[in-house]
Amino acid sequence: MSLLVVGSVALDNVETPFDKIENALGGSSTYISLSASYFTAPIYLVGVVGEDFPKEHIDLLQRFGIDITGLEIIEGGKTFRWGGKYHYDLNVRDTLFTELGVFENFDPKIPESQRNPDFLVLGNIDPALQLKVLDQIESTKFIVCDTMNLWIENKLDELKEVMKRVDVLIINDSEARLLTKEPNLIKSARMIREMGPKYLIIKKGEHGALLFSEDKIFSAPAYPLESIFDPTGAGDTFAGGFAGYLDSTDDLSFENIKRAVIYGSTMASFCVEKFSVQRLTELTKLDIRERFLEFLELSRFNEK
Ligand code: AMP
């Protein structure tokens, strides 16, 4: 078992209708690796931060057993910063600012000893960088990829190259529609799978997620949370739980991929309960297992 994660490591300012936080630990690879760390090891994180990145955040990643040999710290550089503001409808988010800092010249370098991971998770970064990562991988069993509207709108050619080389693409419903210009999600999913990925997961926020393979569809419910505090990182946390669970089982059957979708949803449901990565740092394996079992009950019914 081994899982390599490449993505952003960030300092986030987040405003919700309830509260706000500044300089919180964020970034796609942070959420992915913390989430996956409840399932598998070793986890290798490749990314970049500046000299301003607080040591306490490095310590936190290491406390969760995450190998940060591939995390570059650029002297005199500034860490990637992102600011977001959520509306009363927490599905609506405005990006307040994006300061690329050291991310602007990020050239991912995978340490030699990490070029044969069992699982590779390409967090949401420029698809040109995702291609650079793929070119350095010597062998792997399974590649999970996330992306966002920014790249669909601005780097479509590179994204299409990435899609030909990954096993699972994870996107949300609006991104699927944007990518295919097709409003019907089932048709859209078929079109996306024809672009390359064997499996596609379409997340629908508080309405759950759909998993598509060549001939099967699985619909996962969303966990009915009464208070959602901060949705930041939910998608990345989903990807981390999904990939971490699969890596821990060495079973790539459709039935097991369905379970992985539920573990991804379980982890995402925890993530949104508190600001930043806080909730992801205080879970026990029992908390996760119990909520996973609650998911079973949510949609189980008898024929008669
Ligand atoms: P999510 O809520 O899943 O979209 O993920 C939010 C995280 O993504 C935040 O912690 C941000 O720091 C990070 N992020 C936002 N925009 C970008 C971007 N353009 N590239 C890489 N990471 C980003």
PDB file of C-alpha atoms in Angstrom, residues 57-286:
ATOM      1  CA  HIS A  57       1.153  22.962   9.934  1.00  0.00           C
ATOM      2  CA  ILE A  58       4.212  20.934   8.930  1.00  0.00           C
ATOM      3  CA  ASP A  59       4.132  19.298  12.361  1.00  0.00           C
ATOM      4  CA  LEU A  60       0.438  18.476  11.916  1.00  0.00           C
ATOM      5  CA  LEU A  61       1.017  16.743   8.571  1.00  0.00           C
ATOM      6  CA  GLN A  62       3.864  14.753  10.069  1.00  0.00           C
ATOM      7  CA  ARG A  63       1.796  13.837  13.113  1.00  0.00           C
ATOM      8  CA  PHE A  64      -0.627  12.191  10.705  1.00  0.00           C
ATOM      9  CA  GLY A  65       2.216  10.131   9.287  1.00  0.00           C
ATOM     10  CA  ILE A  66       2.319  12.045   5.991  1.00  0.00           C
ATOM     11  CA  ASP A  67       5.714  11.846   4.289  1.00  0.00           C
ATOM     12  CA  ILE A  68       6.615  15.407   3.228  1.00  0.00           C
ATOM     13  CA  THR A  69       9.957  14.663   1.567  1.00  0.00           C
ATOM     14  CA  GLY A  70       8.355  15.988  -1.641  1.00  0.00           C
ATOM     15  CA  LEU A  71       7.061  19.223  -0.071  1.00  0.00           C
ATOM     16  CA  GLU A  72       9.372  21.981  -1.300  1.00  0.00           C
ATOM     17  CA  ILE A  73       9.863  24.974   0.983  1.00  0.00           C
ATOM     18  CA  ILE A  74      11.009  27.942  -1.099  1.00  0.00           C
ATOM     19  CA  GLU A  75      13.265  30.367   0.751  1.00  0.00           C
ATOM     20  CA  GLY A  76      11.847  33.875   0.755  1.00  0.00           C
ATOM     21  CA  GLY A  77       8.740  32.675  -1.088  1.00  0.00           C
ATOM     22  CA  LYS A  78       5.081  33.142  -0.167  1.00  0.00           C
ATOM     23  CA  THR A  79       2.684  30.244   0.277  1.00  0.00           C
ATOM     24  CA  PHE A  80      -0.317  29.978  -2.057  1.00  0.00           C
ATOM     25  CA  ARG A  81      -3.258  31.859  -0.527  1.00  0.00           C
ATOM     26  CA  TRP A  82      -6.914  31.554  -1.287  1.00  0.00           C
ATOM     27  CA  GLY A  83      -9.907  33.443   0.076  1.00  0.00           C
ATOM     28  CA  GLY A  84     -13.500  32.316  -0.229  1.00  0.00           C
ATOM     29  CA  LYS A  85     -16.866  33.570   0.974  1.00  0.00           C
ATOM     30  CA  TYR A  86     -19.960  31.389   1.304  1.00  0.00           C
ATOM     31  CA  HIS A  87     -23.527  32.619   1.023  1.00  0.00           C
ATOM     32  CA  TYR A  88     -26.512  31.484   3.084  1.00  0.00           C
ATOM     33  CA  ASP A  89     -26.910  28.793   0.466  1.00  0.00           C
ATOM     34  CA  LEU A  90     -23.586  27.148   1.265  1.00  0.00           C
ATOM     35  CA  ASN A  91     -23.453  25.689  -2.236  1.00  0.00           C
ATOM     36  CA  VAL A  92     -22.731  29.189  -3.491  1.00  0.00           C
ATOM     37  CA  ARG A  93     -19.168  30.391  -2.987  1.00  0.00           C
ATOM     38  CA  ASP A  94     -17.305  33.446  -4.250  1.00  0.00           C
ATOM     39  CA  THR A  95     -13.553  33.314  -4.597  1.00  0.00           C
ATOM     40  CA  LEU A  96     -12.378  36.544  -2.961  1.00  0.00           C
ATOM     41  CA  PHE A  97      -8.735  36.266  -4.005  1.00  0.00           C
ATOM     42  CA  THR A  98      -6.108  33.842  -5.208  1.00  0.00           C
ATOM     43  CA  GLU A  99      -2.465  34.715  -4.554  1.00  0.00           C
ATOM     44  CA  LEU A 100      -0.324  32.146  -6.306  1.00  0.00           C
ATOM     45  CA  GLY A 101       2.965  32.969  -4.569  1.00  0.00           C
ATOM     46  CA  VAL A 102       5.383  30.049  -4.922  1.00  0.00           C
ATOM     47  CA  PHE A 103       2.687  28.101  -6.730  1.00  0.00           C
ATOM     48  CA  GLU A 104       3.205  30.286  -9.803  1.00  0.00           C
ATOM     49  CA  ASN A 105       6.483  28.537 -10.625  1.00  0.00           C
ATOM     50  CA  PHE A 106       5.585  25.154  -9.138  1.00  0.00           C
ATOM     51  CA  ASP A 107       7.344  22.394 -11.025  1.00  0.00           C
ATOM     52  CA  PRO A 108       6.350  19.165  -9.259  1.00  0.00           C
ATOM     53  CA  LYS A 109       9.282  16.859  -8.673  1.00  0.00           C
ATOM     54  CA  ILE A 110       8.440  13.384  -7.475  1.00  0.00           C
ATOM     55  CA  PRO A 111      11.247  11.973  -5.301  1.00  0.00           C
ATOM     56  CA  GLU A 112      12.763   8.935  -7.026  1.00  0.00           C
ATOM     57  CA  SER A 113      11.704   6.539  -4.292  1.00  0.00           C
ATOM     58  CA  GLN A 114       8.046   7.648  -4.711  1.00  0.00           C
ATOM     59  CA  ARG A 115       7.634   7.056  -8.444  1.00  0.00           C
ATOM     60  CA  ASN A 116       5.949   3.662  -8.091  1.00  0.00           C
ATOM     61  CA  PRO A 117       3.022   4.361  -5.748  1.00  0.00           C
ATOM     62  CA  ASP A 118       0.139   1.899  -5.673  1.00  0.00           C
ATOM     63  CA  PHE A 119      -2.255   4.849  -5.883  1.00  0.00           C
ATOM     64  CA  LEU A 120      -1.778   8.307  -7.335  1.00  0.00           C
ATOM     65  CA  VAL A 121      -4.157  11.161  -6.500  1.00  0.00           C
ATOM     66  CA  LEU A 122      -3.874  14.217  -8.736  1.00  0.00           C
ATOM     67  CA  GLY A 123      -5.387  17.013  -6.666  1.00  0.00           C
ATOM     68  CA  ASN A 124      -6.970  20.014  -8.271  1.00  0.00           C
ATOM     69  CA  ILE A 125      -4.063  21.874  -9.916  1.00  0.00           C
ATOM     70  CA  ASP A 126      -3.298  23.089 -13.434  1.00  0.00           C
ATOM     71  CA  PRO A 127      -3.640  20.044 -15.743  1.00  0.00           C
ATOM     72  CA  ALA A 128      -0.290  20.985 -17.337  1.00  0.00           C
ATOM     73  CA  LEU A 129       1.250  20.234 -13.922  1.00  0.00           C
ATOM     74  CA  GLN A 130      -0.808  17.049 -13.576  1.00  0.00           C
ATOM     75  CA  LEU A 131       0.742  15.920 -16.903  1.00  0.00           C
ATOM     76  CA  LYS A 132       4.222  16.664 -15.562  1.00  0.00           C
ATOM     77  CA  VAL A 133       3.462  14.418 -12.594  1.00  0.00           C
ATOM     78  CA  LEU A 134       2.118  11.620 -14.798  1.00  0.00           C
ATOM     79  CA  ASP A 135       5.299  11.746 -16.898  1.00  0.00           C
ATOM     80  CA  GLN A 136       7.420  11.066 -13.811  1.00  0.00           C
ATOM     81  CA  ILE A 137       5.442   8.044 -12.626  1.00  0.00           C
ATOM     82  CA  GLU A 138       7.100   4.727 -13.501  1.00  0.00           C
ATOM     83  CA  SER A 139       4.245   2.457 -12.471  1.00  0.00           C
ATOM     84  CA  THR A 140       1.040   2.658 -10.481  1.00  0.00           C
ATOM     85  CA  LYS A 141      -2.139   0.616 -10.083  1.00  0.00           C
ATOM     86  CA  PHE A 142      -4.773   3.339 -10.034  1.00  0.00           C
ATOM     87  CA  ILE A 143      -4.951   7.064 -10.743  1.00  0.00           C
ATOM     88  CA  VAL A 144      -7.602   9.350  -9.251  1.00  0.00           C
ATOM     89  CA  CYS A 145      -7.946  12.878 -10.624  1.00  0.00           C
ATOM     90  CA  ASP A 146      -9.783  15.995  -9.503  1.00  0.00           C
ATOM     91  CA  THR A 147     -10.209  19.237 -11.442  1.00  0.00           C
ATOM     92  CA  MET A 148     -12.281  22.429 -11.408  1.00  0.00           C
ATOM     93  CA  ASN A 149     -14.132  24.899 -13.663  1.00  0.00           C
ATOM     94  CA  LEU A 150     -11.053  27.152 -13.946  1.00  0.00           C
ATOM     95  CA  TRP A 151      -9.161  24.448 -15.870  1.00  0.00           C
ATOM     96  CA  ILE A 152     -12.172  23.321 -17.898  1.00  0.00           C
ATOM     97  CA  GLU A 153     -12.522  26.912 -19.090  1.00  0.00           C
ATOM     98  CA  ASN A 154      -8.837  27.732 -19.579  1.00  0.00           C
ATOM     99  CA  LYS A 155      -6.813  24.538 -20.037  1.00  0.00           C
ATOM    100  CA  LEU A 156      -9.169  22.168 -21.798  1.00  0.00           C
ATOM    101  CA  ASP A 157      -6.587  20.607 -24.161  1.00  0.00           C
ATOM    102  CA  GLU A 158      -4.248  19.718 -21.301  1.00  0.00           C
ATOM    103  CA  LEU A 159      -7.163  18.469 -19.219  1.00  0.00           C
ATOM    104  CA  LYS A 160      -8.259  16.174 -22.047  1.00  0.00           C
ATOM    105  CA  GLU A 161      -4.715  14.725 -22.200  1.00  0.00           C
ATOM    106  CA  VAL A 162      -4.855  14.070 -18.435  1.00  0.00           C
ATOM    107  CA  MET A 163      -8.271  12.418 -18.736  1.00  0.00           C
ATOM    108  CA  LYS A 164      -6.919   9.867 -21.227  1.00  0.00           C
ATOM    109  CA  ARG A 165      -4.422   8.704 -18.602  1.00  0.00           C
ATOM    110  CA  VAL A 166      -6.476   8.419 -15.385  1.00  0.00           C
ATOM    111  CA  ASP A 167      -8.734   5.699 -13.972  1.00  0.00           C
ATOM    112  CA  VAL A 168     -11.207   7.902 -12.095  1.00  0.00           C
ATOM    113  CA  LEU A 169     -12.201  11.501 -12.626  1.00  0.00           C
ATOM    114  CA  ILE A 170     -13.988  13.208  -9.724  1.00  0.00           C
ATOM    115  CA  ILE A 171     -15.917  16.382 -10.531  1.00  0.00           C
ATOM    116  CA  ASN A 172     -19.111  18.095  -9.445  1.00  0.00           C
ATOM    117  CA  ASP A 173     -22.334  18.344 -11.425  1.00  0.00           C
ATOM    118  CA  SER A 174     -21.810  21.890 -12.709  1.00  0.00           C
ATOM    119  CA  GLU A 175     -18.286  20.985 -13.867  1.00  0.00           C
ATOM    120  CA  ALA A 176     -19.627  17.926 -15.725  1.00  0.00           C
ATOM    121  CA  ARG A 177     -22.156  20.113 -17.525  1.00  0.00           C
ATOM    122  CA  LEU A 178     -19.486  22.717 -18.312  1.00  0.00           C
ATOM    123  CA  LEU A 179     -17.122  20.059 -19.663  1.00  0.00           C
ATOM    124  CA  THR A 180     -19.666  18.514 -22.018  1.00  0.00           C
ATOM    125  CA  LYS A 181     -22.156  21.355 -22.599  1.00  0.00           C
ATOM    126  CA  GLU A 182     -24.793  18.712 -21.897  1.00  0.00           C
ATOM    127  CA  PRO A 183     -27.411  19.445 -19.193  1.00  0.00           C
ATOM    128  CA  ASN A 184     -28.425  15.813 -18.637  1.00  0.00           C
ATOM    129  CA  LEU A 185     -25.943  14.282 -16.188  1.00  0.00           C
ATOM    130  CA  ILE A 186     -26.340  10.720 -17.457  1.00  0.00           C
ATOM    131  CA  LYS A 187     -25.560  11.744 -21.029  1.00  0.00           C
ATOM    132  CA  SER A 188     -22.814  14.022 -19.769  1.00  0.00           C
ATOM    133  CA  ALA A 189     -21.264  11.137 -17.801  1.00  0.00           C
ATOM    134  CA  ARG A 190     -21.195   8.921 -20.892  1.00  0.00           C
ATOM    135  CA  MET A 191     -19.492  11.678 -22.868  1.00  0.00           C
ATOM    136  CA  ILE A 192     -16.870  12.214 -20.144  1.00  0.00           C
ATOM    137  CA  ARG A 193     -16.131   8.499 -19.861  1.00  0.00           C
ATOM    138  CA  GLU A 194     -15.602   8.425 -23.621  1.00  0.00           C
ATOM    139  CA  MET A 195     -12.857  11.016 -23.107  1.00  0.00           C
ATOM    140  CA  GLY A 196     -10.825   8.447 -21.143  1.00  0.00           C
ATOM    141  CA  PRO A 197     -11.517   7.701 -17.489  1.00  0.00           C
ATOM    142  CA  LYS A 198     -12.790   4.201 -16.780  1.00  0.00           C
ATOM    143  CA  TYR A 199     -14.827   5.487 -13.844  1.00  0.00           C
ATOM    144  CA  LEU A 200     -16.439   8.853 -13.247  1.00  0.00           C
ATOM    145  CA  ILE A 201     -17.732  10.259  -9.982  1.00  0.00           C
ATOM    146  CA  ILE A 202     -20.070  13.229 -10.125  1.00  0.00           C
ATOM    147  CA  LYS A 203     -20.558  14.937  -6.753  1.00  0.00           C
ATOM    148  CA  LYS A 204     -23.806  16.748  -6.207  1.00  0.00           C
ATOM    149  CA  GLY A 205     -23.040  18.631  -2.977  1.00  0.00           C
ATOM    150  CA  GLU A 206     -25.736  18.014  -0.422  1.00  0.00           C
ATOM    151  CA  HIS A 207     -27.475  15.607  -2.813  1.00  0.00           C
ATOM    152  CA  GLY A 208     -24.883  12.852  -2.791  1.00  0.00           C
ATOM    153  CA  ALA A 209     -22.745  11.462  -5.589  1.00  0.00           C
ATOM    154  CA  LEU A 210     -23.054   9.286  -8.681  1.00  0.00           C
ATOM    155  CA  LEU A 211     -20.505   6.669  -9.721  1.00  0.00           C
ATOM    156  CA  PHE A 212     -20.411   5.602 -13.378  1.00  0.00           C
ATOM    157  CA  SER A 213     -18.602   2.658 -14.963  1.00  0.00           C
ATOM    158  CA  GLU A 214     -19.019   1.323 -18.478  1.00  0.00           C
ATOM    159  CA  ASP A 215     -22.278  -0.451 -17.714  1.00  0.00           C
ATOM    160  CA  LYS A 216     -23.225   0.424 -14.137  1.00  0.00           C
ATOM    161  CA  ILE A 217     -24.364   3.429 -12.135  1.00  0.00           C
ATOM    162  CA  PHE A 218     -24.300   3.709  -8.344  1.00  0.00           C
ATOM    163  CA  SER A 219     -26.111   6.500  -6.534  1.00  0.00           C
ATOM    164  CA  ALA A 220     -24.683   7.380  -3.107  1.00  0.00           C
ATOM    165  CA  PRO A 221     -26.816   9.382  -0.702  1.00  0.00           C
ATOM    166  CA  ALA A 222     -25.537  12.463   1.080  1.00  0.00           C
ATOM    167  CA  TYR A 223     -25.351  12.388   4.859  1.00  0.00           C
ATOM    168  CA  PRO A 224     -28.188  14.535   6.245  1.00  0.00           C
ATOM    169  CA  LEU A 225     -26.202  16.990   8.337  1.00  0.00           C
ATOM    170  CA  GLU A 226     -28.153  19.531  10.316  1.00  0.00           C
ATOM    171  CA  SER A 227     -25.346  22.056  10.510  1.00  0.00           C
ATOM    172  CA  ILE A 228     -22.818  22.545   7.781  1.00  0.00           C
ATOM    173  CA  PHE A 229     -20.219  24.944   9.030  1.00  0.00           C
ATOM    174  CA  ASP A 230     -17.574  25.268   6.277  1.00  0.00           C
ATOM    175  CA  PRO A 231     -17.776  23.338   2.994  1.00  0.00           C
ATOM    176  CA  THR A 232     -14.162  24.162   2.023  1.00  0.00           C
ATOM    177  CA  GLY A 233     -12.204  21.069   1.094  1.00  0.00           C
ATOM    178  CA  ALA A 234     -15.176  18.700   1.073  1.00  0.00           C
ATOM    179  CA  GLY A 235     -14.412  17.585  -2.479  1.00  0.00           C
ATOM    180  CA  ASP A 236     -10.735  16.964  -1.724  1.00  0.00           C
ATOM    181  CA  THR A 237     -11.614  15.161   1.484  1.00  0.00           C
ATOM    182  CA  PHE A 238     -13.975  12.942  -0.520  1.00  0.00           C
ATOM    183  CA  ALA A 239     -11.148  12.100  -2.938  1.00  0.00           C
ATOM    184  CA  GLY A 240      -8.784  11.304  -0.039  1.00  0.00           C
ATOM    185  CA  GLY A 241     -11.227   8.977   1.709  1.00  0.00           C
ATOM    186  CA  PHE A 242     -12.118   7.320  -1.592  1.00  0.00           C
ATOM    187  CA  ALA A 243      -8.518   6.673  -2.652  1.00  0.00           C
ATOM    188  CA  GLY A 244      -7.246   5.887   0.857  1.00  0.00           C
ATOM    189  CA  TYR A 245      -9.887   3.235   1.418  1.00  0.00           C
ATOM    190  CA  LEU A 246      -9.313   1.636  -2.001  1.00  0.00           C
ATOM    191  CA  ASP A 247      -5.545   1.588  -1.478  1.00  0.00           C
ATOM    192  CA  SER A 248      -6.010  -0.137   1.876  1.00  0.00           C
ATOM    193  CA  THR A 249      -8.091  -2.967   0.377  1.00  0.00           C
ATOM    194  CA  ASP A 250      -6.280  -3.873  -2.850  1.00  0.00           C
ATOM    195  CA  ASP A 251      -9.681  -4.658  -4.410  1.00  0.00           C
ATOM    196  CA  LEU A 252     -10.732  -2.732  -7.525  1.00  0.00           C
ATOM    197  CA  SER A 253     -14.079  -4.483  -8.078  1.00  0.00           C
ATOM    198  CA  PHE A 254     -17.108  -2.252  -8.745  1.00  0.00           C
ATOM    199  CA  GLU A 255     -18.632  -3.358  -5.403  1.00  0.00           C
ATOM    200  CA  ASN A 256     -15.542  -2.149  -3.569  1.00  0.00           C
ATOM    201  CA  ILE A 257     -15.405   1.104  -5.526  1.00  0.00           C
ATOM    202  CA  LYS A 258     -18.992   1.682  -4.351  1.00  0.00           C
ATOM    203  CA  ARG A 259     -17.814   1.247  -0.755  1.00  0.00           C
ATOM    204  CA  ALA A 260     -14.990   3.697  -1.447  1.00  0.00           C
ATOM    205  CA  VAL A 261     -17.552   6.281  -2.624  1.00  0.00           C
ATOM    206  CA  ILE A 262     -19.358   5.890   0.707  1.00  0.00           C
ATOM    207  CA  TYR A 263     -16.101   6.233   2.659  1.00  0.00           C
ATOM    208  CA  GLY A 264     -15.347   9.371   0.605  1.00  0.00           C
ATOM    209  CA  SER A 265     -18.800  10.748   1.420  1.00  0.00           C
ATOM    210  CA  THR A 266     -18.326   9.849   5.089  1.00  0.00           C
ATOM    211  CA  MET A 267     -15.065  11.785   5.312  1.00  0.00           C
ATOM    212  CA  ALA A 268     -16.533  14.783   3.430  1.00  0.00           C
ATOM    213  CA  SER A 269     -19.474  14.871   5.844  1.00  0.00           C
ATOM    214  CA  PHE A 270     -17.047  15.221   8.764  1.00  0.00           C
ATOM    215  CA  CYS A 271     -14.916  17.830   6.984  1.00  0.00           C
ATOM    216  CA  VAL A 272     -17.760  20.363   6.702  1.00  0.00           C
ATOM    217  CA  GLU A 273     -18.619  20.222  10.409  1.00  0.00           C
ATOM    218  CA  LYS A 274     -15.823  22.630  11.416  1.00  0.00           C
ATOM    219  CA  PHE A 275     -13.525  25.246   9.872  1.00  0.00           C
ATOM    220  CA  SER A 276     -10.540  24.237   7.757  1.00  0.00           C
ATOM    221  CA  VAL A 277      -9.070  20.798   8.488  1.00  0.00           C
ATOM    222  CA  GLN A 278      -9.998  20.906  12.169  1.00  0.00           C
ATOM    223  CA  ARG A 279     -12.580  18.125  12.150  1.00  0.00           C
ATOM    224  CA  LEU A 280     -10.250  15.921  10.098  1.00  0.00           C
ATOM    225  CA  THR A 281      -7.671  16.105  12.836  1.00  0.00           C
ATOM    226  CA  GLU A 282      -9.836  14.811  15.660  1.00  0.00           C
ATOM    227  CA  LEU A 283     -11.564  11.726  14.252  1.00  0.00           C
ATOM    228  CA  THR A 284     -11.230   8.150  15.372  1.00  0.00           C
ATOM    229  CA  LYS A 285     -11.523   5.089  13.159  1.00  0.00           C
ATOM    230  CA  LEU A 286     -14.639   4.217  15.147  1.00  0.00           C
TER     231      LEU A 286
END
